[in-house]
Tab-separated table of C-alpha atoms in Angstrom:
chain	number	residue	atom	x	y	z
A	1	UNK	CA	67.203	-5.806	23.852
A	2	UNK	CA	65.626	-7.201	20.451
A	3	UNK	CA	64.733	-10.589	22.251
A	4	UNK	CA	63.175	-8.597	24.993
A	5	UNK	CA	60.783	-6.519	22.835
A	6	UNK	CA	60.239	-9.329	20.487
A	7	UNK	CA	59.529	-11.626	23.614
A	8	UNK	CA	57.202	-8.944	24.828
A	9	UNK	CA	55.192	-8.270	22.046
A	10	UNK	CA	54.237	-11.756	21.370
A	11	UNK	CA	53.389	-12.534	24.848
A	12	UNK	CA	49.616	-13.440	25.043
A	13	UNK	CA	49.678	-11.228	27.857
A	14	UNK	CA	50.744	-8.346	26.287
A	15	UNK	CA	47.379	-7.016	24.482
A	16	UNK	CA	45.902	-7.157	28.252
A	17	UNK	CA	48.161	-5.007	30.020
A	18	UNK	CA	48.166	-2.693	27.629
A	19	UNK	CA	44.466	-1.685	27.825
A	20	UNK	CA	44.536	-2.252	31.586
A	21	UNK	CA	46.946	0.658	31.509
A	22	UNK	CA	45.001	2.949	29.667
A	23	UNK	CA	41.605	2.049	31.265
A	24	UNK	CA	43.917	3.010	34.701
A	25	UNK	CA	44.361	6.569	32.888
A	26	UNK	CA	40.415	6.626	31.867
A	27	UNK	CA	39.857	6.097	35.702
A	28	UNK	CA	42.522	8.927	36.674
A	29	UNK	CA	40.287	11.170	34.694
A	30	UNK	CA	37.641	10.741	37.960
A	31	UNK	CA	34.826	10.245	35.057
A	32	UNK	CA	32.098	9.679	37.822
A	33	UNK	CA	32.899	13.184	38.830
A	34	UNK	CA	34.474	15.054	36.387
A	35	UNK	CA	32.740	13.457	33.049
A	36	UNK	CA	34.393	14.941	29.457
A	37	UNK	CA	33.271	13.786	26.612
A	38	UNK	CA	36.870	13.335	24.971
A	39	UNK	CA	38.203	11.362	27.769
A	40	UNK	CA	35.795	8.792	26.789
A	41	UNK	CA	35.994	8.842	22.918
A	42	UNK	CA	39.597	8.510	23.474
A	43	UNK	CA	39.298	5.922	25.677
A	44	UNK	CA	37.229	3.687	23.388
A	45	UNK	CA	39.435	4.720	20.111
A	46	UNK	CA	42.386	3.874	22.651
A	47	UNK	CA	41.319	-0.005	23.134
A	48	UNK	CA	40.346	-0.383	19.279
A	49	UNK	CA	43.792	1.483	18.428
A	50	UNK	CA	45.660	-0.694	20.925
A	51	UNK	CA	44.698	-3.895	19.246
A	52	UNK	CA	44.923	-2.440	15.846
A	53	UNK	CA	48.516	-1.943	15.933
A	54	UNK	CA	49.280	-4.964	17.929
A	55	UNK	CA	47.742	-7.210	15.255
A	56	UNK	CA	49.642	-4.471	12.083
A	57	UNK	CA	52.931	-4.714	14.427
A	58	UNK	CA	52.070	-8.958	13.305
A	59	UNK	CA	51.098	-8.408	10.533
A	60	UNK	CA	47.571	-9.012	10.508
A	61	UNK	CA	45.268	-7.804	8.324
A	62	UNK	CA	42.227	-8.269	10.638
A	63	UNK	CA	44.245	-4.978	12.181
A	64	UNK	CA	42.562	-2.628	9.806
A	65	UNK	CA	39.560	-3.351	10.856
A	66	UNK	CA	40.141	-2.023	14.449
A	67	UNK	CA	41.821	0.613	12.682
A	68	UNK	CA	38.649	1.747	11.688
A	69	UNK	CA	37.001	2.383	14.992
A	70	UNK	CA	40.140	3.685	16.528
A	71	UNK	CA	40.337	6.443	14.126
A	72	UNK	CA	36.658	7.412	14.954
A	73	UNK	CA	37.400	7.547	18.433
A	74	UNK	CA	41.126	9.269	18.142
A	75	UNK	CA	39.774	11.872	16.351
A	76	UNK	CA	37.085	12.945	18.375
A	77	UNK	CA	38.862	13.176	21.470
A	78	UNK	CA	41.346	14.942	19.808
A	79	UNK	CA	39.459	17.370	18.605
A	80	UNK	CA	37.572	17.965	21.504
A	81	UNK	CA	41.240	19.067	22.819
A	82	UNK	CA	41.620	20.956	20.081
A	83	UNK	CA	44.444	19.068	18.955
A	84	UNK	CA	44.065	19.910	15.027
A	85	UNK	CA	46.924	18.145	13.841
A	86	UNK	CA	46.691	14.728	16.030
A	87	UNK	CA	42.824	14.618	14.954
A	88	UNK	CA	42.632	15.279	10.809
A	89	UNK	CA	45.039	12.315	10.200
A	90	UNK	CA	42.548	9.901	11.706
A	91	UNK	CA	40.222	10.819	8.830
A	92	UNK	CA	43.211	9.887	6.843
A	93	UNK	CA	43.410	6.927	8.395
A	94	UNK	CA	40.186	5.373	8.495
A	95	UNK	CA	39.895	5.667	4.599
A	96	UNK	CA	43.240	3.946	4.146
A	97	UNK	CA	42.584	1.399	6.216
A	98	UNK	CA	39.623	0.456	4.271
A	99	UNK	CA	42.541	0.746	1.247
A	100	UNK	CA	44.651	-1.574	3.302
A	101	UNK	CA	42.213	-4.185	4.059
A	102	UNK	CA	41.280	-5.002	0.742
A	103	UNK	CA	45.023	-4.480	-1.005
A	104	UNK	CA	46.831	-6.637	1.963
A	105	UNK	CA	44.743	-9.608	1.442
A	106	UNK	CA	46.857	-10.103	-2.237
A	107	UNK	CA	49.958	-10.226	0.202
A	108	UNK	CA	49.492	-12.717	2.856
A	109	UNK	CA	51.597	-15.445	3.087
A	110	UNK	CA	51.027	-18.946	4.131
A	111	UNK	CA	50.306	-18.414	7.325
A	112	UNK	CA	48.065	-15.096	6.584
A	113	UNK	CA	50.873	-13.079	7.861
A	114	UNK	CA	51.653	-9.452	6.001
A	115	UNK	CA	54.608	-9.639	3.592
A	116	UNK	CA	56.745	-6.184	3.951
A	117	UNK	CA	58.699	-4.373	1.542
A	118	UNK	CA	61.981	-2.282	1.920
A	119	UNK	CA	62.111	0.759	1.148
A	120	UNK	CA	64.748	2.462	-1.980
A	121	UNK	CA	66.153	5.910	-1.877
A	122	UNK	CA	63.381	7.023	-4.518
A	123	UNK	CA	60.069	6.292	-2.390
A	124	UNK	CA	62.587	7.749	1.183
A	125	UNK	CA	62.906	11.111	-1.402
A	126	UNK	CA	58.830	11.246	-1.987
A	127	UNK	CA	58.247	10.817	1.779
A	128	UNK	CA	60.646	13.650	2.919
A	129	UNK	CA	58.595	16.088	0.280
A	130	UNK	CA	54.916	14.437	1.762
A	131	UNK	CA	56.086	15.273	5.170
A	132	UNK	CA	57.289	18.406	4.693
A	133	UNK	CA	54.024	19.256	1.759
A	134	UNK	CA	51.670	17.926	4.976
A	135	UNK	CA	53.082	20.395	7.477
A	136	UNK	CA	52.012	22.740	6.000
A	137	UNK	CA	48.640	21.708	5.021
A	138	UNK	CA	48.073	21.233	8.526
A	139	UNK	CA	49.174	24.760	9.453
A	140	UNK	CA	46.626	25.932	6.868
A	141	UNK	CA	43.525	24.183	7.754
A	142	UNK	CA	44.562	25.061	11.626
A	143	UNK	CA	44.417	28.850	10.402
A	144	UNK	CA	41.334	27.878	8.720
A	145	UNK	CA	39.666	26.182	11.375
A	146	UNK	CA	40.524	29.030	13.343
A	147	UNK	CA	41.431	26.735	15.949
A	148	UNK	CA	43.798	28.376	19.048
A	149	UNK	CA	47.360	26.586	19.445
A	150	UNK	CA	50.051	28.560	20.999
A	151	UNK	CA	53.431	28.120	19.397
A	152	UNK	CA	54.389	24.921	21.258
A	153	UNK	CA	51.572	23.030	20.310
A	154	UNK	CA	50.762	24.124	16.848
A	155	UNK	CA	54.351	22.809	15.783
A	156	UNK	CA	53.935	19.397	17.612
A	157	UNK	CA	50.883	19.637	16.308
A	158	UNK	CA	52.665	20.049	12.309
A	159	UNK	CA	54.844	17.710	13.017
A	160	UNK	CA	52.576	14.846	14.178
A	161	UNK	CA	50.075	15.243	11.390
A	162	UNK	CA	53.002	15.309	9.049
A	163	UNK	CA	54.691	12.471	10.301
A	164	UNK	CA	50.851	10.449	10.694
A	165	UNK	CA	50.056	10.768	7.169
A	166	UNK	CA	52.911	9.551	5.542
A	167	UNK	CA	53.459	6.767	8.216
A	168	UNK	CA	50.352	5.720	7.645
A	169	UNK	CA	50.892	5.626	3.566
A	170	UNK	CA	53.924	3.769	4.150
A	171	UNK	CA	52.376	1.428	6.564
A	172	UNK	CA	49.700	0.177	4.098
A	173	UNK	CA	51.974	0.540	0.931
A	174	UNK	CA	53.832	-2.440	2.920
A	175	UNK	CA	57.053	-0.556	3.808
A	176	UNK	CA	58.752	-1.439	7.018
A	177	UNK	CA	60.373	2.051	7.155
A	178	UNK	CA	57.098	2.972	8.427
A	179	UNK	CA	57.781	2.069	11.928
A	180	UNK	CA	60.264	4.067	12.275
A	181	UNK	CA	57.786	7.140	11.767
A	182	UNK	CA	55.498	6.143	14.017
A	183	UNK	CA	58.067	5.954	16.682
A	184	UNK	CA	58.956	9.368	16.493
A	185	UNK	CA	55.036	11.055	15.842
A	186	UNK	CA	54.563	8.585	19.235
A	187	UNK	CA	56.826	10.594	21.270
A	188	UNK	CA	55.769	13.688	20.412
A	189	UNK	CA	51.976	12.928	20.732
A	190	UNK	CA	53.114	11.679	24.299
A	191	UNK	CA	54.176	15.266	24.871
A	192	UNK	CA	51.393	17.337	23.210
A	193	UNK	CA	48.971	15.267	25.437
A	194	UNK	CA	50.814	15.689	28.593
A	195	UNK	CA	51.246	18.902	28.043
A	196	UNK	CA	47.221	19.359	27.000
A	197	UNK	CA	46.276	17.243	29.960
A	198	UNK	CA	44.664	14.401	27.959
A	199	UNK	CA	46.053	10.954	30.220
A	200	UNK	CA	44.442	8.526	28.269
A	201	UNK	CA	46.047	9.148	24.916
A	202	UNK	CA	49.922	10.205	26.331
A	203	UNK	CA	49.195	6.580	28.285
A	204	UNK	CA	47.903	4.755	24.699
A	205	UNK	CA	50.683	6.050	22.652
A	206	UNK	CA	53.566	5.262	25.092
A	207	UNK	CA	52.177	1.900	24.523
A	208	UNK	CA	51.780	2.651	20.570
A	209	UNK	CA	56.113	3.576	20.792
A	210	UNK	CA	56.898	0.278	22.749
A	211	UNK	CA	54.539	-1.566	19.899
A	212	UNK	CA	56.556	0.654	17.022
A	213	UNK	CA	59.664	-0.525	18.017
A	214	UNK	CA	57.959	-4.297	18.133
A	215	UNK	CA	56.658	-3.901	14.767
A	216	UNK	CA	60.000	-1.935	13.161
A	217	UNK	CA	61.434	-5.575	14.592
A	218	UNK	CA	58.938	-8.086	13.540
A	219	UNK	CA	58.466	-6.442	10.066
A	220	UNK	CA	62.402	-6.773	9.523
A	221	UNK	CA	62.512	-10.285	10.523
A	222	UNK	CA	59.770	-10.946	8.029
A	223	UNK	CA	61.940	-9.409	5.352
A	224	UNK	CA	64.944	-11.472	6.168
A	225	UNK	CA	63.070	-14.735	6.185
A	226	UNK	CA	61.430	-13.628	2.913
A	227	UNK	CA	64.888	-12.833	1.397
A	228	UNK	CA	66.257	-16.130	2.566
A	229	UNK	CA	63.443	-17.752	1.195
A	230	UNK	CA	64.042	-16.279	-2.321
A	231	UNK	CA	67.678	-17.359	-2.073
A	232	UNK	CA	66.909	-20.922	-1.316
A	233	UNK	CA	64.654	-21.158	-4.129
């Protein structure tokens, strides 16, 4: 299964498909008929967030900068479906991607790929208390927004802002543990977006868990040749 996903994700064919499959859910949205404005900011942040992962999942730093203009484009169409807690982490994220693509460039490697860092049983400890801290931040400035979740969705809604945040710090701190984060926020933003009717983002982040599950991969086999490197030496 590892040789699959790794064989996959570094298919040149791979970036392709995957925004051919979410500009198939843009179309499903009938936006010749039925035009919504957040069907087509997510769309756009979909395609910048598709190939900013795909180049992070590698290790690229050029990834932040797609980052950027996915996190424009998330959050609007999130907000639009009043999705609170998917929407305020993109704010989150655009700033620390502008952290990230200044700080990785002092940890590229030969071939200008990202080196990752494991992560102890101190920094796990901090990001149980952020994720837990950021839930309920999220609740508050949903109360304060006075935006209207019903039960179900206000607690995905915790959850994936929670989880976003602190993936995201992890992610540009250079931890690997990061990944596997995002695969769990990805499943349950696939369900808050089914369930809120929004194709186009339940379509981009069933392709964001397939690429989570590349990266958790590609970012451990980068710490393995990095620790047989040091052993050599």
């Amino acid at each position: 299964m590892k040789s699959v996903v790794l064989k996959i994700g570094r298919n040149k064919v791979y970036p392709y498909i995957s925004v051919l499959l979410v500009t198939i859910a843009f179309l499903a949205t009938n936006p010749l008929v039925n035009f919504e404005w957040r069907y087509l900011l997510s769309y756009v942040g979909a395609i910048c967030g598709l190939i900013c992962v795909i180049l992070l999942a590698k290790g690229k730093n050029s990834g932040n900068v797609f980052g950027m203009l996915a996190a424009f484009g998330e959050m609007s169409g999130n907000f639009l479906g009043r999705n609170v807690g998917a929407a305020l982490p993109s704010l989150y994220y655009f700033v620390t991607h502008i952290f990230g693509l200044v700080t990785w460039k002092k940890h590229m490697d030969a071939e200008a790929t990202l080196g990752p860092r494991k992560l102890t049983e101190r920094h796990f400890g901090i990001a149980i208390l952020f994720i837990i801290g950021a839930s309920f931040v999220n609740m508050y400035l949903t109360g304060i927004l006075g935006v209207a979740n019903d039960p179900y969705q206000l607690m995905l809604n915790n959850f994936i802002f929670a989880l976003g945040v602190t993936a995201q710090f992890l992610m540009i701190a250079r931890f690997s543990f990061n990944w596997y984060l995002w695969i769990i926020m990805n499943i349950l933003v696939i369900s808050l977006n089914i369930y809120t009717k929004n194709p186009i983002i339940a379509t981009q982040y069933a392709i964001y868990l397939f690429n989570a599950v590349y990266g958790l991969l590609e970012w451990h086999e980068s710490e393995a040749k990095k620790a047989q490197a040091s052993i050599v030496q």
